[in-house]
XYZ file of C-alpha atoms in Angstrom:
686
model
C 39.774 -46.310 -57.891
C 42.233 -44.974 -55.316
C 39.908 -42.003 -54.636
C 36.936 -44.357 -54.297
C 38.833 -46.588 -51.870
C 39.930 -43.538 -49.852
C 36.352 -42.211 -49.758
C 34.956 -45.508 -48.435
C 37.850 -45.789 -45.991
C 36.923 -42.393 -44.554
C 33.271 -43.475 -44.247
C 34.365 -46.671 -42.483
C 36.684 -44.695 -40.216
C 33.909 -42.227 -39.296
C 31.525 -45.129 -38.667
C 34.071 -46.776 -36.385
C 34.518 -43.464 -34.501
C 30.744 -43.147 -34.138
C 30.433 -46.715 -32.862
C 33.362 -46.156 -30.488
C 31.778 -42.947 -29.171
C 28.410 -44.683 -28.788
C 30.017 -47.597 -26.951
C 31.841 -45.208 -24.607
C 28.575 -43.354 -23.920
C 26.830 -46.646 -23.092
C 29.672 -47.620 -20.748
C 29.439 -44.229 -19.013
C 25.650 -44.636 -18.601
C 25.661 -48.240 -17.390
C 24.391 -47.387 -13.906
C 21.421 -45.527 -15.321
C 20.781 -48.194 -17.962
C 20.813 -50.884 -15.282
C 18.037 -49.007 -13.490
C 16.130 -48.650 -16.771
C 16.465 -52.397 -17.270
C 14.229 -52.961 -14.245
C 11.315 -51.603 -16.280
C 12.439 -53.183 -19.562
C 14.153 -56.459 -18.633
C 14.780 -57.672 -22.193
C 15.589 -56.510 -25.702
C 12.014 -57.299 -26.716
C 10.527 -55.167 -23.942
C 12.831 -52.226 -24.735
C 12.213 -52.513 -28.496
C 8.460 -52.632 -27.944
C 8.627 -49.417 -25.931
C 10.760 -47.771 -28.641
C 8.149 -48.632 -31.282
C 5.208 -47.290 -29.249
C 7.092 -44.130 -28.227
C 8.142 -43.316 -31.783
C 4.535 -43.783 -32.902
C 3.381 -41.431 -30.122
C 5.572 -38.680 -31.579
C 3.334 -38.592 -34.657
C 0.122 -37.850 -32.720
C -1.297 -34.277 -32.680
C -0.249 -32.066 -29.765
C -2.703 -32.055 -26.881
C -4.809 -28.968 -26.158
C -3.486 -26.571 -23.506
C -5.824 -24.358 -21.475
C -4.587 -21.143 -19.789
C -6.407 -19.325 -16.960
C -5.333 -16.459 -14.721
C -6.394 -14.328 -11.733
C -9.168 -16.576 -10.465
C -9.327 -14.720 -7.129
C -11.552 -17.231 -5.370
C -14.378 -17.063 -7.941
C -15.051 -20.785 -7.685
C -18.309 -21.014 -9.666
C -16.950 -19.181 -12.708
C -13.719 -21.177 -12.486
C -15.510 -24.536 -12.326
C -17.713 -23.612 -15.277
C -14.803 -22.509 -17.463
C -12.860 -25.594 -16.402
C -15.813 -27.862 -17.249
C -16.445 -26.178 -20.589
C -12.726 -25.829 -21.404
C -13.457 -22.242 -22.469
C -15.840 -23.381 -25.176
C -13.817 -26.353 -26.460
C -16.447 -28.846 -25.248
C -19.285 -26.939 -26.931
C -17.288 -26.863 -30.169
C -16.971 -30.658 -30.021
C -20.706 -31.025 -29.365
C -21.516 -28.853 -32.385
C -19.091 -30.796 -34.602
C -20.578 -34.168 -33.665
C -24.268 -33.245 -33.636
C -24.155 -30.709 -36.453
C -26.503 -27.828 -37.138
C -29.299 -30.225 -38.073
C -29.770 -30.855 -34.345
C -31.661 -27.970 -32.645
C -29.658 -25.431 -30.656
C -31.602 -26.265 -27.493
C -30.678 -29.948 -27.747
C -26.983 -29.138 -28.231
C -27.055 -26.707 -25.294
C -28.658 -29.346 -23.072
C -26.050 -31.931 -24.005
C -23.205 -29.463 -23.376
C -24.670 -28.605 -19.955
C -24.979 -32.312 -19.190
C -21.270 -32.729 -19.921
C -20.378 -29.733 -17.732
C -22.601 -30.733 -14.782
C -23.641 -34.392 -15.201
C -24.724 -34.993 -11.608
C -26.851 -31.844 -11.503
C -28.312 -31.900 -15.025
C -29.078 -35.607 -15.356
C -32.083 -35.651 -12.960
C -33.644 -32.690 -14.784
C -33.374 -34.278 -18.223
C -34.712 -37.603 -16.970
C -37.694 -35.843 -15.389
C -38.724 -34.534 -18.816
C -39.321 -38.108 -20.060
C -43.018 -38.945 -19.767
C -42.747 -42.735 -19.453
C -40.291 -45.643 -19.323
C -40.203 -46.020 -23.083
C -39.342 -42.339 -23.556
C -36.650 -42.605 -20.855
C -35.109 -45.670 -22.517
C -35.093 -43.852 -25.851
C -33.445 -40.795 -24.259
C -30.853 -42.980 -22.539
C -29.964 -44.721 -25.811
C -29.721 -41.515 -27.803
C -27.698 -39.707 -25.126
C -25.272 -42.583 -24.603
C -24.621 -42.842 -28.345
C -24.109 -39.061 -28.645
C -21.688 -39.010 -25.715
C -19.806 -41.970 -27.172
C -19.417 -40.104 -30.472
C -18.142 -36.962 -28.706
C -15.820 -39.016 -26.544
C -14.460 -40.780 -29.608
C -13.716 -37.384 -31.183
C -11.820 -35.981 -28.173
C -9.909 -39.259 -27.743
C -8.617 -39.177 -31.314
C -5.458 -37.300 -30.207
C -4.577 -39.968 -27.679
C -3.317 -43.521 -27.800
C -5.749 -46.273 -26.939
C -3.562 -47.138 -23.964
C -3.829 -43.571 -22.631
C -7.615 -43.539 -23.064
C -7.829 -46.859 -21.210
C -5.772 -45.423 -18.352
C -8.365 -42.652 -17.964
C -11.313 -45.065 -17.766
C -12.833 -45.912 -14.375
C -12.035 -49.455 -13.277
C -15.689 -50.281 -12.569
C -16.813 -49.897 -16.179
C -13.602 -49.393 -18.145
C -13.854 -52.526 -20.302
C -17.376 -51.701 -21.487
C -16.508 -48.060 -22.242
C -13.398 -49.172 -24.113
C -15.500 -51.485 -26.283
C -18.036 -48.745 -27.029
C -15.409 -46.082 -27.780
C -13.755 -48.297 -30.363
C -16.975 -49.693 -31.795
C -17.559 -49.610 -35.536
C -21.306 -49.298 -35.847
C -21.044 -49.499 -39.599
C -19.882 -53.091 -39.110
C -23.248 -54.865 -39.324
C -21.757 -58.117 -38.019
C -21.168 -56.383 -34.686
C -24.177 -54.081 -34.751
C -26.180 -56.426 -32.513
C -23.218 -56.830 -30.177
C -22.812 -53.095 -29.550
C -26.564 -52.591 -29.435
C -26.777 -55.282 -26.780
C -24.125 -53.505 -24.670
C -26.077 -50.216 -24.701
C -29.364 -52.050 -24.083
C -27.897 -54.011 -21.164
C -26.500 -50.830 -19.605
C -30.015 -49.372 -19.581
C -31.763 -52.602 -18.596
C -29.481 -53.152 -15.605
C -29.947 -49.626 -14.263
C -26.392 -48.491 -14.994
C -27.194 -45.790 -17.558
C -26.834 -42.896 -15.095
C -23.420 -44.084 -13.969
C -22.197 -44.577 -17.552
C -23.462 -41.140 -18.617
C -21.636 -39.459 -15.724
C -18.453 -41.411 -16.475
C -18.588 -40.503 -20.163
C -19.079 -36.817 -19.343
C -16.075 -36.854 -17.016
C -14.003 -38.715 -19.604
C -14.854 -36.141 -22.300
C -13.670 -33.302 -20.051
C -10.565 -35.272 -19.113
C -9.539 -35.938 -22.720
C -10.501 -32.551 -24.209
C -7.696 -30.691 -22.399
C -4.250 -32.177 -22.015
C -2.684 -29.523 -19.771
C -3.982 -26.701 -17.604
C -1.845 -23.624 -16.874
C -2.881 -21.271 -14.024
C -1.057 -17.946 -14.374
C -1.385 -16.794 -10.780
C -3.671 -15.313 -8.110
C -5.978 -18.046 -6.894
C -6.682 -16.310 -3.559
C -8.530 -13.240 -2.211
C -11.688 -11.299 -3.019
C -13.828 -14.220 -4.205
C -15.621 -16.523 -1.743
C -14.018 -19.969 -2.144
C -10.387 -20.280 -3.231
C -10.331 -23.581 -1.334
C -12.773 -25.144 -3.822
C -10.560 -24.010 -6.698
C -7.499 -25.603 -5.114
C -9.388 -28.823 -4.375
C -10.334 -29.071 -8.045
C -6.794 -28.303 -9.200
C -5.389 -30.988 -6.905
C -7.620 -33.527 -8.685
C -6.614 -32.316 -12.149
C -4.546 -34.701 -14.246
C -1.911 -32.173 -15.398
C -1.622 -28.649 -14.013
C 1.121 -26.101 -13.401
C 0.819 -22.810 -11.525
C 2.738 -19.564 -11.815
C 2.510 -17.834 -8.444
C 0.796 -14.484 -8.166
C 1.412 -11.984 -5.388
C -1.914 -12.973 -3.786
C -0.674 -16.574 -3.682
C 2.752 -16.001 -2.121
C 1.349 -14.042 0.812
C -0.906 -17.017 1.632
C 2.111 -19.301 1.259
C 3.916 -17.097 3.786
C 0.941 -17.201 6.167
C 0.857 -21.002 6.003
C 4.608 -21.028 6.710
C 3.967 -19.064 9.923
C 5.023 -15.539 8.911
C 3.253 -13.049 11.246
C 3.326 -10.261 8.646
C 1.824 -12.556 5.987
C -0.851 -13.784 8.428
C -1.880 -10.185 9.148
C -1.870 -9.279 5.444
C -4.035 -12.267 4.492
C -6.502 -11.472 7.262
C -6.656 -7.776 6.327
C -7.546 -8.597 2.698
C -10.010 -11.331 3.691
C -11.835 -9.069 6.144
C -11.861 -6.202 3.636
C -14.041 -8.412 1.398
C -16.161 -9.905 4.220
C -14.760 -13.329 3.453
C -13.633 -14.388 6.925
C -16.313 -17.099 7.110
C -14.270 -18.995 4.510
C -11.234 -18.809 6.782
C -13.188 -20.115 9.755
C -15.393 -22.720 8.063
C -13.087 -24.042 5.335
C -9.620 -23.658 6.814
C -10.516 -23.809 10.501
C -8.760 -20.524 11.354
C -9.793 -19.394 14.840
C -10.670 -15.676 14.862
C -12.205 -15.644 18.356
C -9.152 -14.072 20.028
C -8.894 -11.418 17.309
C -12.581 -10.525 17.641
C -12.322 -10.241 21.443
C -9.292 -7.963 21.225
C -10.842 -5.899 18.433
C -14.026 -5.260 20.411
C -11.983 -4.375 23.505
C -9.899 -1.667 21.808
C -11.905 -0.558 18.755
C -15.505 -1.559 19.459
C -16.663 2.024 20.111
C -14.720 3.641 17.240
C -16.298 5.117 14.137
C -15.829 2.147 11.787
C -17.083 3.805 8.594
C -13.674 3.515 6.903
C -13.373 -0.118 7.858
C -16.633 -1.457 6.469
C -15.991 -4.370 4.098
C -16.705 -4.522 0.384
C -19.923 -6.492 -0.020
C -21.619 -8.273 -2.883
C -25.419 -8.164 -2.917
C -25.522 -11.569 -4.597
C -23.749 -13.065 -1.594
C -25.777 -11.253 1.082
C -27.819 -10.364 2.970
C -25.591 -8.759 5.581
C -26.878 -7.727 8.996
C -25.602 -4.688 10.867
C -23.994 -6.966 13.445
C -22.162 -8.978 10.765
C -20.735 -5.836 9.200
C -19.702 -4.418 12.592
C -17.851 -7.605 13.605
C -16.032 -7.677 10.269
C -15.150 -3.961 10.377
C -13.812 -3.999 13.935
C -11.582 -7.017 13.188
C -10.526 -5.336 9.930
C -9.246 -2.323 11.844
C -7.571 -4.362 14.582
C -5.647 -6.604 12.194
C -4.632 -3.623 10.021
C -2.979 -1.948 13.027
C -1.235 -5.254 13.754
C -0.110 -5.438 10.125
C 1.303 -1.886 10.192
C 3.301 -2.729 13.323
C 4.689 -5.891 11.751
C 5.608 -3.982 8.581
C 7.844 -1.709 10.664
C 9.712 -4.740 12.013
C 10.129 -6.415 8.614
C 11.344 -3.189 6.983
C 13.858 -2.704 9.840
C 15.486 -6.109 9.429
C 15.498 -6.099 5.614
C 17.325 -2.996 4.317
C 17.652 -4.821 0.959
C 13.911 -4.279 0.437
C 14.489 -0.489 0.197
C 11.118 0.200 1.798
C 12.305 2.732 4.377
C 9.686 5.446 4.667
C 6.821 2.979 4.405
C 6.963 2.224 8.135
C 4.016 4.608 8.445
C 3.404 4.409 12.197
C 6.778 6.131 12.682
C 5.768 9.071 10.476
C 2.601 10.042 12.324
C 2.357 13.220 14.384
C 0.171 11.884 17.188
C -0.753 15.304 18.577
C -1.748 16.847 15.243
C -3.267 13.688 13.767
C -1.190 13.915 10.581
C 1.216 11.692 8.661
C 4.234 12.652 6.560
C 4.521 10.896 3.225
C 7.267 11.712 0.714
C 7.854 15.067 2.433
C 4.153 16.027 2.339
C 1.968 16.271 5.456
C -1.566 14.856 5.273
C -4.358 14.759 7.875
C -5.383 11.267 8.958
C -8.940 10.133 8.260
C -8.896 8.017 11.441
C -6.866 9.141 14.472
C -7.824 6.394 16.909
C -4.745 4.244 17.685
C -5.411 2.972 21.236
C -2.862 0.135 21.019
C 0.010 2.225 19.603
C 2.692 3.600 21.919
C 3.932 6.876 20.317
C 7.348 6.279 21.879
C 7.635 2.880 20.150
C 4.887 2.589 17.512
C 5.942 -0.901 16.355
C 5.701 -2.449 19.829
C 2.898 -4.966 20.474
C 0.958 -4.848 23.733
C 0.243 -8.043 25.661
C -3.148 -8.596 24.030
C -1.735 -8.153 20.536
C 1.124 -10.562 21.226
C -1.320 -13.216 22.391
C -3.663 -12.691 19.440
C -0.832 -12.778 16.907
C 0.620 -15.958 18.426
C -2.796 -17.660 18.340
C -3.380 -16.601 14.728
C 0.014 -17.878 13.571
C -0.621 -21.191 15.335
C -4.026 -21.475 13.715
C -2.588 -20.965 10.224
C 0.246 -23.406 10.905
C -2.135 -26.055 12.231
C -4.723 -25.836 9.431
C -4.300 -29.199 7.737
C -6.288 -28.224 4.666
C -4.401 -24.949 4.169
C -1.081 -26.776 4.515
C -2.179 -29.303 1.858
C -3.125 -26.490 -0.515
C 0.106 -24.562 0.026
C 2.257 -27.681 -0.379
C 0.424 -28.246 -3.672
C 1.227 -24.655 -4.717
C 4.902 -25.304 -4.030
C 4.877 -28.688 -5.778
C 3.129 -27.488 -8.938
C 4.107 -23.830 -8.854
C 6.975 -21.492 -9.650
C 7.655 -17.844 -10.436
C 7.651 -18.608 -14.183
C 7.210 -21.567 -16.503
C 8.320 -22.345 -20.054
C 6.473 -24.879 -22.171
C 6.041 -25.420 -25.901
C 7.450 -22.033 -26.848
C 5.315 -20.117 -24.321
C 6.758 -18.131 -21.418
C 4.270 -17.906 -18.545
C 4.507 -15.545 -15.581
C 1.995 -13.650 -13.492
C 3.432 -10.184 -13.065
C 6.418 -8.540 -14.737
C 10.047 -8.839 -15.663
C 11.111 -5.608 -13.888
C 12.488 -3.037 -16.330
C 13.951 0.466 -16.306
C 12.639 3.516 -18.139
C 15.155 2.951 -20.937
C 13.921 -0.602 -21.512
C 16.752 -2.568 -19.913
C 16.153 -5.141 -17.190
C 16.079 -3.523 -13.746
C 18.878 -4.598 -11.401
C 18.106 -5.306 -7.738
C 20.662 -6.145 -5.057
C 19.921 -8.829 -2.482
C 22.348 -10.428 -0.022
C 25.297 -8.707 -1.666
C 24.556 -9.834 -5.234
C 22.916 -8.142 -8.219
C 19.986 -9.809 -9.995
C 17.970 -8.903 -13.074
C 15.815 -10.527 -15.746
C 15.657 -14.303 -15.526
C 18.270 -14.315 -12.771
C 16.001 -12.193 -10.565
C 13.050 -14.514 -11.216
C 15.148 -17.585 -10.313
C 16.399 -15.895 -7.152
C 12.835 -15.009 -6.088
C 11.741 -18.597 -6.637
C 14.591 -19.893 -4.465
C 13.899 -17.446 -1.610
C 10.168 -18.224 -1.723
C 10.902 -21.919 -1.183
C 13.244 -21.173 1.726
C 10.370 -19.448 3.513
C 8.479 -22.749 3.728
C 11.074 -25.511 3.500
C 14.175 -24.172 5.279
C 14.742 -25.733 8.722
C 12.390 -24.534 11.453
C 13.872 -21.624 13.397
C 16.699 -21.013 10.922
C 17.699 -17.574 9.661
C 17.014 -18.759 6.088
C 13.425 -19.653 6.995
C 12.630 -16.324 8.661
C 14.386 -14.426 5.883
C 12.460 -16.424 3.297
C 9.161 -15.638 5.014
C 9.983 -11.923 4.964
C 10.788 -12.309 1.279
C 7.385 -13.889 0.606
C 5.891 -10.666 1.958
C 8.278 -8.639 -0.236
C 7.041 -10.597 -3.263
C 3.526 -9.499 -2.290
C 4.257 -5.771 -2.327
C 7.931 -4.984 -3.052
C 8.843 -2.413 -5.676
C 10.929 -4.788 -7.785
C 8.941 -7.913 -7.018
C 8.261 -9.695 -10.338
C 4.903 -10.735 -8.893
C 3.791 -7.191 -7.996
C 5.263 -4.754 -10.515
C 4.250 -1.459 -8.929
C 5.979 1.275 -6.957
C 4.156 0.486 -3.704
C 1.108 -1.218 -2.210
C -0.860 1.878 -1.127
C -3.032 0.156 1.486
C -2.204 2.705 4.202
C -2.784 5.668 1.887
C -6.193 4.411 0.735
C -7.368 3.907 4.295
C -5.893 6.897 6.085
C -5.313 9.677 3.512
C -8.130 11.338 1.601
C -5.988 12.787 -1.216
C -6.451 10.364 -4.169
C -3.066 11.387 -5.587
C -1.440 9.357 -2.794
C -3.401 6.242 -3.758
C -1.703 5.825 -7.102
C 0.437 2.726 -7.523
C 2.905 3.599 -10.277
C 3.341 0.678 -12.652
C 6.750 -0.715 -13.486
C 8.131 0.569 -16.846
C 7.512 -2.990 -18.062
C 3.903 -1.956 -18.632
C 5.036 0.635 -21.154
C 7.633 -1.511 -22.845
C 5.495 -4.623 -23.238
C 3.586 -2.811 -25.969
C 6.779 -2.856 -28.057
C 7.504 -6.023 -30.016
C 11.277 -5.541 -29.707
C 11.018 -5.429 -25.899
C 8.944 -8.618 -25.857
C 11.530 -10.311 -28.043
C 14.272 -9.220 -25.601
C 12.328 -10.810 -22.760
C 11.878 -14.023 -24.733
C 15.602 -14.084 -25.561
C 16.431 -13.590 -21.869
C 14.614 -16.863 -21.181
C 16.225 -18.682 -24.098
C 13.209 -18.538 -26.409
C 13.048 -17.456 -30.074
C 11.241 -14.287 -31.093
C 8.370 -16.311 -32.554
C 7.376 -17.513 -29.069
C 4.673 -15.989 -26.868
C 4.506 -14.485 -23.387
C 1.355 -15.291 -21.389
C 0.823 -12.679 -18.679
C -1.747 -12.039 -15.938
C -1.975 -9.697 -12.919
C -3.318 -6.421 -14.360
C -6.922 -6.501 -15.621
C -7.354 -5.404 -19.217
C -9.905 -2.589 -19.459
C -11.588 -3.781 -22.602
C -14.523 -1.387 -22.281
C -11.980 1.481 -22.491
C -10.620 0.065 -25.728
C -7.547 -1.667 -24.307
C -6.415 -4.792 -26.129
C -5.073 -7.868 -24.314
C -2.671 -8.493 -27.209
C 0.601 -6.604 -26.800
C 3.981 -6.345 -28.466
C 2.868 -7.144 -31.997
C 1.245 -10.381 -30.855
C 4.257 -11.605 -28.857
C 2.495 -11.080 -25.507
C -1.072 -11.714 -24.397
C -2.597 -10.636 -21.066
C -5.258 -13.056 -19.868
C -6.431 -11.153 -16.782
C -9.606 -9.517 -17.952
C -11.301 -9.273 -14.571
C -12.313 -12.779 -13.540
C -13.181 -11.399 -10.096
C -16.636 -9.821 -9.656
C -15.001 -6.765 -8.087
C -13.371 -5.934 -11.463
C -16.339 -6.462 -13.789
C -17.429 -2.821 -13.718
C -13.898 -1.594 -14.497
C -13.080 -4.073 -17.260
C -16.495 -4.540 -18.857
C -15.890 -8.300 -19.148
C -15.320 -11.278 -16.829
C -11.934 -12.516 -17.876
C -9.906 -13.997 -20.686
C -8.648 -17.508 -21.160
C -6.301 -18.918 -23.775
C -6.610 -22.191 -25.691
C -3.628 -23.621 -27.574
C -4.568 -26.621 -29.704
C -2.623 -28.460 -32.387
C -4.081 -26.087 -34.999
C -4.574 -22.655 -33.394
C -3.872 -20.402 -30.440
C -7.087 -18.581 -29.552
C -8.040 -15.994 -26.944
C -11.480 -16.445 -25.372
C -13.246 -13.364 -23.971
C -15.881 -14.182 -21.332
C -18.883 -12.229 -20.150
C -19.931 -12.370 -16.467
C -21.075 -15.748 -15.164
C -24.317 -15.614 -13.205
C -24.320 -18.871 -11.238
C -23.909 -22.623 -11.622
C -27.562 -23.086 -10.665
C -28.734 -20.833 -13.486
C -26.353 -22.553 -15.928
C -27.801 -25.963 -15.028
C -31.455 -24.923 -14.982
C -31.439 -22.786 -18.124
C -28.517 -24.255 -20.101
C -26.858 -20.833 -19.980
C -23.208 -20.942 -20.923
C -20.742 -18.099 -20.343
C -21.092 -15.918 -23.408
C -17.657 -16.003 -24.992
C -15.949 -14.557 -28.026
C -13.194 -16.475 -29.769
C -10.271 -14.536 -31.232
C -7.715 -16.539 -33.221
C -4.248 -15.225 -32.365
C -2.271 -17.597 -34.518
C -3.073 -20.404 -36.948
C -0.450 -23.043 -37.646
C 0.313 -23.824 -41.277
C 0.332 -27.500 -40.301
C -1.038 -29.483 -37.417
C 1.477 -29.477 -34.555
C 2.597 -32.980 -33.625
C 3.896 -34.269 -30.304
C 7.395 -34.507 -31.791
C 7.441 -30.682 -32.101
C 6.680 -30.090 -28.413
C 8.741 -30.172 -25.224
C 7.189 -33.545 -24.476
C 8.426 -34.727 -27.871
C 11.982 -33.773 -26.929
C 11.668 -35.807 -23.727
C 10.281 -38.761 -25.678
C 13.169 -38.630 -28.160
C 15.621 -38.697 -25.268
C 13.761 -41.709 -23.918
C 14.023 -43.478 -27.271
C 17.755 -42.722 -27.302
C 18.158 -44.225 -23.828
C 16.139 -47.313 -24.759
C 18.267 -47.843 -27.863
C 21.347 -47.685 -25.675
C 19.755 -50.271 -23.391
C 19.145 -52.580 -26.349
C 22.793 -52.161 -27.381
C 23.946 -52.900 -23.833
C 21.924 -56.115 -23.913
C 23.505 -57.021 -27.253
C 27.020 -56.356 -25.927
C 26.276 -58.491 -22.899
C 27.014 -55.638 -20.483
C 23.525 -55.997 -19.004
C 21.934 -59.417 -18.690
C 18.359 -59.945 -19.870
C 15.781 -61.119 -17.357
C 13.623 -63.117 -19.737
C 10.141 -64.420 -19.211
C 7.477 -65.854 -21.472
C 6.152 -62.331 -22.025
C 9.397 -61.108 -23.578
C 9.600 -63.773 -26.310
C 8.319 -62.582 -29.695
């Protein structure tokens, strides 16, 4: 009896300690709880939110979609976004089944991808009003069934929040209709019939298609490199800005545009050099309003009579035709801005000894009389010896024309409203790396040494490596745009954005050097090699991948999602590295890589049941996809199958929701203790 009494006394004592600790925690959090009480002004309101949040934890995890290295290929991006890398087609096949002809399923999938473009075509195939009404009815019912399937992971409240206000009530009724209920069969039939009769069928079909795409994918992850090479990165960014939930891991092609928008002269020159190399300057002028008139005038003045063979842009026959005059204007500006870029590189290297890029100030290593350049102790003849704007006594100096042109270009980038909106979006939604639901996402590398340890780099008197280096790079990148105008931190940050583009230990670059000068001016292909960071050897080893995961606080069962270096599938290379711990999803999205890789990119889909890699073949055009119902031919490779369906409570969002429940319970307790007064209304009485 004494033992029993002592046992219960201990339980009571522990309970009292717990209650005392809980009470102290509530008292410490009263300021926060008082703010929370504005949203939940009564015990009833807080308890109701606790109930709904705890129920939400038991829903299946939403589908995540991963894309990388888009490089301005807007049509392929939009198609893969619309199709969710095959997820939408899978839903169509599940709902319609194999009893429905393949052609019919393909047409419906294309309608979902491109409702505004495909709808007129399908309507035109109907021979009379009766046939059109029948098609409308059948299509609406099929879309409702597909929409019901993709909404099954979501709460009814969430689905309602995604509905357009103009027709939300009607869509809500149809999505939650029970057609097997014969008492309501006429009711639902009347809704569909009235939609058609009142000429609203087109609008409802478009809204249903958009809703299906909205609900099929919960989160979109972009693992870097939205800019350069392809024709319309601006369209990609416009679409991403309208997306309901997206995060971006910056690539080196992104940060140099961020630096250009911030007003960095070296980044402006670098962006222009790449854009002109791919004959894409019309996008700069037409879409971002960048004024190239001063550059073209100066280029013609100094380089108009040069042999421009080396400076001719890469062209794509599908985007032609190109006239001789178009190519000449592009080539002469290409050369002029490259000389400007080389001069600016000398200045940036001079004022940033931390970058350890001495020796890459190439204009200072040219023998102007012999027409040669010294690189790593070797002397090479120059392929182009015309440098009319370079003063051999001070090669980095700008002449008056160059100073004017550079000032006008920087102003134009700074004043481009649309570019500033896009770059601010990249900062708001982007970072050097991202961790979510056990996946570590980054574009380039975690710099490593030959022995497999994390490489150490010294900046501003401090050593950085691994995650610390990535965090430091993120901080410096933000200084380049957000530090006070004219401050040393802002200029230093802008230089660092350029370093992230091409620096040896930049986590976004991951190579020994950007050999732009060598490829243009030196014929020996041995000088063109960009030696990869040892990371690219070690990431094949599972133990190394586990070390990287541990560095970021993740267990060895997690995954690394990587971009940046195209996987040469046609040479037998696999995108799956490190015993399945790492997957590279850059398979050559950009047209310029298709011949090298043999494919047109990878994407990753992580649902509540599986993680699957999707391999895509080249996309022809949106027009062909709409007219011929041609989807991107894709292969699905299951990387991992869960032994149970992942629920929201097992995700990072679930952890946040549990913390919210904890806070709400504290709020309820504070109400009960009288420390916070309820603001009651009729709505809060049960």
